[in-house]
Tab-separated table of N, CA and C in Angstrom:
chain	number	residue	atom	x	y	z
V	1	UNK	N	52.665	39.128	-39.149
V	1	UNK	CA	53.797	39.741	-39.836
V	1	UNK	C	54.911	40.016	-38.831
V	2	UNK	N	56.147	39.654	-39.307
V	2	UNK	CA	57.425	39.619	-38.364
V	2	UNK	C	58.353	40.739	-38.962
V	3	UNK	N	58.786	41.753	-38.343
V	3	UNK	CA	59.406	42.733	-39.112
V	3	UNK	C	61.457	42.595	-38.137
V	4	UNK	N	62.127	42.411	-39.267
V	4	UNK	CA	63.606	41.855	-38.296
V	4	UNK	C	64.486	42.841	-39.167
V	5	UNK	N	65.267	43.583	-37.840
V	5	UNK	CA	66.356	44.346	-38.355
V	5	UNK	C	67.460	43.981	-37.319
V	6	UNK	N	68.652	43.912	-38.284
V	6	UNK	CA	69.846	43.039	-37.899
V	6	UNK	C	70.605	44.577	-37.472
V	7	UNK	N	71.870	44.637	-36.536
V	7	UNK	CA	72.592	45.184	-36.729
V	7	UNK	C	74.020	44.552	-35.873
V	8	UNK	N	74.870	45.979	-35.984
V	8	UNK	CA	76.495	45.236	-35.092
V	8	UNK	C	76.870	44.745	-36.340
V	9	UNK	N	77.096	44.528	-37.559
V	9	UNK	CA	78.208	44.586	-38.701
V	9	UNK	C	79.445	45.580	-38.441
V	10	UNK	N	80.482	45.277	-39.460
V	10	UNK	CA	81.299	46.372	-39.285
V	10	UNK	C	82.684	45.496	-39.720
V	11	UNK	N	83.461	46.363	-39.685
V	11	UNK	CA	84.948	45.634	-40.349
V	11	UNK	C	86.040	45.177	-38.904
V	12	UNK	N	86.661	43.890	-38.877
V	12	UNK	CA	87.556	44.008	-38.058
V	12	UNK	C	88.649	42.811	-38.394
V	13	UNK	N	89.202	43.464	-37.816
V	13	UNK	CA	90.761	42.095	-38.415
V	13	UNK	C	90.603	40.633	-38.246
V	14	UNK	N	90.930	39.651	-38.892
V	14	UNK	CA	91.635	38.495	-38.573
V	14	UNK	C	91.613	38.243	-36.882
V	15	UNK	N	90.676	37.056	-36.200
V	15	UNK	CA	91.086	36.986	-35.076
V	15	UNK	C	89.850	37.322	-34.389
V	16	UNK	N	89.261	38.693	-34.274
V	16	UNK	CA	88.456	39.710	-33.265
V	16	UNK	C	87.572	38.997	-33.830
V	17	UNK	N	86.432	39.989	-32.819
V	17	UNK	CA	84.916	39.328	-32.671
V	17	UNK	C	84.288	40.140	-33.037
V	18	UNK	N	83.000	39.894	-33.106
V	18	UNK	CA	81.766	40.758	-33.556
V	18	UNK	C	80.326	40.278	-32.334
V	19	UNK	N	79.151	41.158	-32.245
V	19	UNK	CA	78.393	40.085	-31.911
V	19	UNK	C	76.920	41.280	-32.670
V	20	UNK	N	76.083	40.669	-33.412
V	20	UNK	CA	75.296	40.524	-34.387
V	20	UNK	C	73.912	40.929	-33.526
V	21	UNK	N	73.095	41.810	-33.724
V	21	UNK	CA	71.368	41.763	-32.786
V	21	UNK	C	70.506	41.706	-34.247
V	22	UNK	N	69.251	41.184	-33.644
V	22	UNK	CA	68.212	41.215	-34.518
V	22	UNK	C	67.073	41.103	-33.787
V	23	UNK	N	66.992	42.553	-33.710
V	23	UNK	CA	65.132	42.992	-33.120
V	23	UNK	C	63.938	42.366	-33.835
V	24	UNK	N	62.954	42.099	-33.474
V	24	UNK	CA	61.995	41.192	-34.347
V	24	UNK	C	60.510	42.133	-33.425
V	25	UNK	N	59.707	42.510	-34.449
V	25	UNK	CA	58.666	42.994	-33.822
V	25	UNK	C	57.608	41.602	-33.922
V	26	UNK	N	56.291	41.990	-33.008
V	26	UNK	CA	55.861	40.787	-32.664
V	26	UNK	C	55.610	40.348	-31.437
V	27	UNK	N	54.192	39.681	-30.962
V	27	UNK	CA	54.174	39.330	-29.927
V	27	UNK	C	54.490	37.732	-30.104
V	28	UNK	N	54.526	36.770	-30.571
V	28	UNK	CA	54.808	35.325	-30.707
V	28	UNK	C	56.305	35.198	-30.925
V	29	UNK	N	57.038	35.908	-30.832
V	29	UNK	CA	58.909	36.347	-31.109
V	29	UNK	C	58.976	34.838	-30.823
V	30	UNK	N	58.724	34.315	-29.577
V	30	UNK	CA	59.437	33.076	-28.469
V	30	UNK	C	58.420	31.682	-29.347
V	31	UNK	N	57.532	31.954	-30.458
V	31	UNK	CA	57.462	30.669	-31.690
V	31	UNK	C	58.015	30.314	-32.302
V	32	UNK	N	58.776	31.432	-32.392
V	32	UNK	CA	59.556	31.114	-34.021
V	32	UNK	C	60.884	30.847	-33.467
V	33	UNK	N	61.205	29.643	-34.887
V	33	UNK	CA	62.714	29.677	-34.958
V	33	UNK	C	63.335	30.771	-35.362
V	34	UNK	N	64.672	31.178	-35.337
V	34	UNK	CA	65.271	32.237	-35.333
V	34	UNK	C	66.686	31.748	-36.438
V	35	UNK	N	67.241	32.171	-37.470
V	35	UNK	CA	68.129	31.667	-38.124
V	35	UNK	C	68.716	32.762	-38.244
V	36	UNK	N	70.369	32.442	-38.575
V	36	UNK	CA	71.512	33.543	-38.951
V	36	UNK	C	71.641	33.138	-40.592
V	37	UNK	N	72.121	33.816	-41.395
V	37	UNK	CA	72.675	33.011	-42.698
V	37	UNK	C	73.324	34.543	-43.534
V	38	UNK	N	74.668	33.765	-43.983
V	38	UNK	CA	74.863	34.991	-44.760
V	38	UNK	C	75.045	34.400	-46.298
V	39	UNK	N	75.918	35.495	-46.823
V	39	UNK	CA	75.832	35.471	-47.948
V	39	UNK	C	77.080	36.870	-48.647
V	40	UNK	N	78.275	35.835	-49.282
V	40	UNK	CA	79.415	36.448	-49.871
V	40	UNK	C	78.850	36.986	-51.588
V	41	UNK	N	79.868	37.842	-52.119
V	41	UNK	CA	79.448	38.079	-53.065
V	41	UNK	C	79.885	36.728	-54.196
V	42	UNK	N	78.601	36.713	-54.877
V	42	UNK	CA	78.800	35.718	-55.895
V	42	UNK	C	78.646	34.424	-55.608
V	43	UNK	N	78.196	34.094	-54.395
V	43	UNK	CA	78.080	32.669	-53.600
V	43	UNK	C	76.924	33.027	-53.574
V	44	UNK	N	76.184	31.855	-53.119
V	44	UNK	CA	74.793	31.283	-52.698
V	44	UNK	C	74.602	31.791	-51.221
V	45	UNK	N	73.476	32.283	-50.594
V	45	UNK	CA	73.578	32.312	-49.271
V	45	UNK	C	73.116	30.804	-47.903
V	46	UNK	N	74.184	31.139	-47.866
V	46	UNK	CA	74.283	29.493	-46.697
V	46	UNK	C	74.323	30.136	-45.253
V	47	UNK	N	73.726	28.740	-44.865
V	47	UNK	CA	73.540	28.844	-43.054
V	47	UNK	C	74.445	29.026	-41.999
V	48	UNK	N	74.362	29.569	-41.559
V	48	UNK	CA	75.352	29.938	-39.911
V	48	UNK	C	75.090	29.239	-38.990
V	49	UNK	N	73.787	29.690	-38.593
V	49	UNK	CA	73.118	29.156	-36.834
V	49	UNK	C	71.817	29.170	-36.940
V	50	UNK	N	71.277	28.773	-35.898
V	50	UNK	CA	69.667	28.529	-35.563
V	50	UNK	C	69.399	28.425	-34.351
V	51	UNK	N	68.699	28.556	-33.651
V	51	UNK	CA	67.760	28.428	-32.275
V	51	UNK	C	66.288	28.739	-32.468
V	52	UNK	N	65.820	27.507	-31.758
V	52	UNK	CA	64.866	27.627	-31.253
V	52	UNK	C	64.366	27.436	-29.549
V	53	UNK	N	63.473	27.666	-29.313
V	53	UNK	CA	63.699	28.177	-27.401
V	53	UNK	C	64.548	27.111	-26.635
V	54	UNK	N	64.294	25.580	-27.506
V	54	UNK	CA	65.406	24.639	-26.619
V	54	UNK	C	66.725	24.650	-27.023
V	55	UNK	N	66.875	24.706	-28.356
V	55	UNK	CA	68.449	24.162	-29.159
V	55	UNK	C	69.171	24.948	-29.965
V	56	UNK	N	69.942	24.912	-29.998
V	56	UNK	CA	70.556	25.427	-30.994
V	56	UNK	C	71.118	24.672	-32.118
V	57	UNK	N	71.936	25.317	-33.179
V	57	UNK	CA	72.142	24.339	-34.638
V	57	UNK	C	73.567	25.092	-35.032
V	58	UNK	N	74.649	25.016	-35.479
V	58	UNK	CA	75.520	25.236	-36.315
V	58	UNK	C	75.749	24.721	-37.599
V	59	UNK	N	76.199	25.894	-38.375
V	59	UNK	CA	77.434	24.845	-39.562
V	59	UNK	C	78.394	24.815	-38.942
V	60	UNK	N	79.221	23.705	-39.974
V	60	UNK	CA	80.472	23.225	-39.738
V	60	UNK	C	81.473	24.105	-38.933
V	61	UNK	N	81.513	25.504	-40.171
V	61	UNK	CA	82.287	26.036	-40.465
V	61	UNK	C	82.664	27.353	-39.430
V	62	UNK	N	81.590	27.290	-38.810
V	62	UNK	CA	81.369	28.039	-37.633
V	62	UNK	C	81.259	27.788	-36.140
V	63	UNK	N	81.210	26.320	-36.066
V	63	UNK	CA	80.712	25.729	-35.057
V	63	UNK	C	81.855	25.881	-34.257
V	64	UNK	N	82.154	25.951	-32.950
V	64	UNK	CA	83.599	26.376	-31.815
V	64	UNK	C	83.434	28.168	-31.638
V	65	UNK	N	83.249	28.811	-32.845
V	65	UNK	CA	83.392	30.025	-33.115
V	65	UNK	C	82.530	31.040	-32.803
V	66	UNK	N	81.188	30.642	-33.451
V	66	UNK	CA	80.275	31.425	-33.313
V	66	UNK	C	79.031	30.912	-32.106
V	67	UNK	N	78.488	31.747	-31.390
V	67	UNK	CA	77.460	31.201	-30.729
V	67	UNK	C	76.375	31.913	-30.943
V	68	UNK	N	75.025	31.751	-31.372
V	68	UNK	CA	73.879	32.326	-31.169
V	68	UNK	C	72.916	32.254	-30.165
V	69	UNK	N	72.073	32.948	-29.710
V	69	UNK	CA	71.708	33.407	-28.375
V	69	UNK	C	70.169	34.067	-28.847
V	70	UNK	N	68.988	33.694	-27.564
V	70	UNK	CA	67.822	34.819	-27.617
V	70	UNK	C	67.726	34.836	-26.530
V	71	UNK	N	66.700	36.328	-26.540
V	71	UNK	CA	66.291	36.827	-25.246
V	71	UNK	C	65.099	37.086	-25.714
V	72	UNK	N	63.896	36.588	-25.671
V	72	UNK	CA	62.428	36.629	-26.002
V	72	UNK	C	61.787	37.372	-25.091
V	73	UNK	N	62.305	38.143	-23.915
V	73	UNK	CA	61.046	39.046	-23.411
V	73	UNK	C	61.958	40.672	-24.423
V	74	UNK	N	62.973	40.462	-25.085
V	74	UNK	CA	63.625	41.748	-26.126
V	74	UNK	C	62.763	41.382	-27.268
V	75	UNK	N	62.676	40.464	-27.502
V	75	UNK	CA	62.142	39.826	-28.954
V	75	UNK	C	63.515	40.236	-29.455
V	76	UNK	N	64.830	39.769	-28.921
V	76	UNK	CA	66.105	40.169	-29.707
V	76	UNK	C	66.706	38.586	-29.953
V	77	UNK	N	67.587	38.343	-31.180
V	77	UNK	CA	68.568	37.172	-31.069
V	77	UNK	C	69.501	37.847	-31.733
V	78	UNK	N	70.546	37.626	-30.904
V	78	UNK	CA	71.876	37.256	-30.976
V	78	UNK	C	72.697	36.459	-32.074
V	79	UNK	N	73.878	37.149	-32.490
V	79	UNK	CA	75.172	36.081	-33.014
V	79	UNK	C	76.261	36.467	-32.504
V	80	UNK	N	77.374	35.923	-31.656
V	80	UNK	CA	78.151	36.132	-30.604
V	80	UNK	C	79.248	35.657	-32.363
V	81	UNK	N	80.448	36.180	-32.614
V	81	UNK	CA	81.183	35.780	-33.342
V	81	UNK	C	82.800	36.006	-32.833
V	82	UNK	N	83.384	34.607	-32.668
V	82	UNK	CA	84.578	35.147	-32.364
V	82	UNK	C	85.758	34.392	-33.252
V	83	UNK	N	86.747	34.570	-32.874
V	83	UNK	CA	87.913	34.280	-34.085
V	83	UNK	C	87.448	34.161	-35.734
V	84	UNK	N	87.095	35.591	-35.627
V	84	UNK	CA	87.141	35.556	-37.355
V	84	UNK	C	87.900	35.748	-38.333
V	85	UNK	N	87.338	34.771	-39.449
V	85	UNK	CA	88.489	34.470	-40.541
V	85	UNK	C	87.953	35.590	-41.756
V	86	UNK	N	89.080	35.676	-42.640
V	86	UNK	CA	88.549	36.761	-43.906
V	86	UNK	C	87.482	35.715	-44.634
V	87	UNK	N	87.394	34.931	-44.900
V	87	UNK	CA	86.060	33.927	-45.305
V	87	UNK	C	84.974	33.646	-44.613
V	88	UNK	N	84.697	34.902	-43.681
V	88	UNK	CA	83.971	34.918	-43.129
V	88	UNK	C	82.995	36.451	-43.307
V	89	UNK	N	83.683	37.225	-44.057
V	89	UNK	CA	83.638	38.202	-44.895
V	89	UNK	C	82.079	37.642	-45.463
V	90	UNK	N	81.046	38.301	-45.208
V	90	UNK	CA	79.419	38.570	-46.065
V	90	UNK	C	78.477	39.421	-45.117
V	91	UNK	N	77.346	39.355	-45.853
V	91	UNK	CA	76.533	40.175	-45.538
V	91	UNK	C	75.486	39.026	-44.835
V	92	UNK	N	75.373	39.412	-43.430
V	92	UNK	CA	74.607	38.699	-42.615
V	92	UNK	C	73.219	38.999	-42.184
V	93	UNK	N	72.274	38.180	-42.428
V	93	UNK	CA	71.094	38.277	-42.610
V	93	UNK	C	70.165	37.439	-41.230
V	94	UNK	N	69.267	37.828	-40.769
V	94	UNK	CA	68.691	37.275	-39.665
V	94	UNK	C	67.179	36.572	-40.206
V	95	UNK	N	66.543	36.149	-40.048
V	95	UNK	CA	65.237	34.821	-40.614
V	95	UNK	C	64.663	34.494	-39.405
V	96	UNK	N	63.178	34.505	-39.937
V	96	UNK	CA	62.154	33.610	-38.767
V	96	UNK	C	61.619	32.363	-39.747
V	97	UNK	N	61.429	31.273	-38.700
V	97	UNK	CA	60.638	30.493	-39.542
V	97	UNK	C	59.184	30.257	-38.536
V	98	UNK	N	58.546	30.174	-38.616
V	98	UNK	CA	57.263	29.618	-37.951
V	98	UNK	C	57.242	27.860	-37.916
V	99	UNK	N	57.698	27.059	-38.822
V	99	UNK	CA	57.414	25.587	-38.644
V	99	UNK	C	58.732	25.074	-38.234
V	100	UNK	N	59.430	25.934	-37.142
V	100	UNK	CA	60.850	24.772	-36.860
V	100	UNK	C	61.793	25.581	-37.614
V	101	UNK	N	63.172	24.875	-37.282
V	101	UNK	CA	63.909	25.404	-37.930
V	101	UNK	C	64.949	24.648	-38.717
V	102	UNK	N	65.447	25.300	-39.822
V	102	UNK	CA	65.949	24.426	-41.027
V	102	UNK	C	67.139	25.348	-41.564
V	103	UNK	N	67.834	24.488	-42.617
V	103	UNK	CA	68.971	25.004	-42.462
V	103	UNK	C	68.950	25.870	-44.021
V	104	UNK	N	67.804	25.537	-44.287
V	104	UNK	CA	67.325	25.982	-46.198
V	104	UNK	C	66.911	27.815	-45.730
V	105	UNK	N	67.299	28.206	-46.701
V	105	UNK	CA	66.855	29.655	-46.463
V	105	UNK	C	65.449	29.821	-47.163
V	106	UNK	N	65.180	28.945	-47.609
V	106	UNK	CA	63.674	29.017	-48.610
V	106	UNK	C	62.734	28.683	-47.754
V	107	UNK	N	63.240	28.263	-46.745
V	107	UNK	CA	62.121	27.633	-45.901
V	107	UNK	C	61.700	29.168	-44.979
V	108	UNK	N	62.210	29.793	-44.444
V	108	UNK	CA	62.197	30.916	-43.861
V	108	UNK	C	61.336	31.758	-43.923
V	109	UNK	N	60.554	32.537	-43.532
V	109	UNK	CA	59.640	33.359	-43.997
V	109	UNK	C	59.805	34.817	-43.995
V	110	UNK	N	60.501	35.289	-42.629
V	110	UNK	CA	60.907	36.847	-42.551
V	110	UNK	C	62.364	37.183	-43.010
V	111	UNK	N	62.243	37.952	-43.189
V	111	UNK	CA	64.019	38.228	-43.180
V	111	UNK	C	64.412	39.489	-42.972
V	112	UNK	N	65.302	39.573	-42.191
V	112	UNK	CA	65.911	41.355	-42.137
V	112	UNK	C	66.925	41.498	-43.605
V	113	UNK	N	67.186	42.882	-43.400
V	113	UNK	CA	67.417	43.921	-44.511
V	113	UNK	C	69.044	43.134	-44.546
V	114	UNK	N	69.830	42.992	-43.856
V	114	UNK	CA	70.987	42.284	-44.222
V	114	UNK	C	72.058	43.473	-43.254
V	115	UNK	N	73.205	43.031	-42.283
V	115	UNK	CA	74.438	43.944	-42.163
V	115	UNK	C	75.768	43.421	-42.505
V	116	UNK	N	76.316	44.291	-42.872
V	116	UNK	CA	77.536	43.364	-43.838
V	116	UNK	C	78.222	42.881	-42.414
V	117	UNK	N	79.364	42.294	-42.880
V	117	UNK	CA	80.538	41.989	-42.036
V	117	UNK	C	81.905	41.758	-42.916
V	118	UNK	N	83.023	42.693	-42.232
V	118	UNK	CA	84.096	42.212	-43.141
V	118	UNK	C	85.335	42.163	-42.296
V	119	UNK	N	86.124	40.833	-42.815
V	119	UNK	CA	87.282	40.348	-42.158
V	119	UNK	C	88.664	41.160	-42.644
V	120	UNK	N	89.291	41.614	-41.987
V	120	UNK	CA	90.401	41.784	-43.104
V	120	UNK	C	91.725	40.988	-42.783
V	121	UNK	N	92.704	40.682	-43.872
V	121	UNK	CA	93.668	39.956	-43.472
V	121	UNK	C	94.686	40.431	-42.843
């Protein structure tokens, strides 16, 4: 059992950065893939980022912008976010997967409680 709480949400303008933690209890932390994904109101929740101990993964839409990051003797990962847009505005959620990592949120097995994030214009 993987227990993940996200934090570092919060509101900031057009432009500024954020950067995102997600504690993961657990001694196997450094197995699992590690996924970001949020989720706006009334939208579907879609993928951000991913790492696993070699690689990392982006969307599109984030990719230049955002970087994700672990530190496995914290059992912590990271989302480094910079130049943010108001469509970037949701509630960001952190995920383990045990078989690899994917960009489906169904595939996922843990998930933290969610911290918002909001852009303003």
């Amino acid at each position: 059992q993987v227990q993940l709480v996200e934090s570092g949400g919060g509101l900031v303008q057009t432009g500024g950065s954020l950067r995102l933690s997600c504690a993961a209890s657990g001694r196997t932390f450094n197995t699992y893939a590690m996924g970001w994904f949020r989720q706006a109101p009334g939208k579907e929740r879609e993928f951000v980022a991913a790492t696993t101990t070699a690689y990392t993964y982006y969307a599109d839409s984030v990719k230049g912008r955002f970087t994700i990051s672990r530190d496995n003797p914290k059992n912590t990962v990271y989302l480094q976010m910079n130049s943010l847009k108001p469509e970037d505005t949701a509630v960001y959620y952190c995920a383990a997967r045990k078989s690899g990592w994917s960009q489906r949120a169904l595939d996922y097995d843990y998930w933290g409680q969610g911290t918002q994030v909001t852009v303003s214009s």
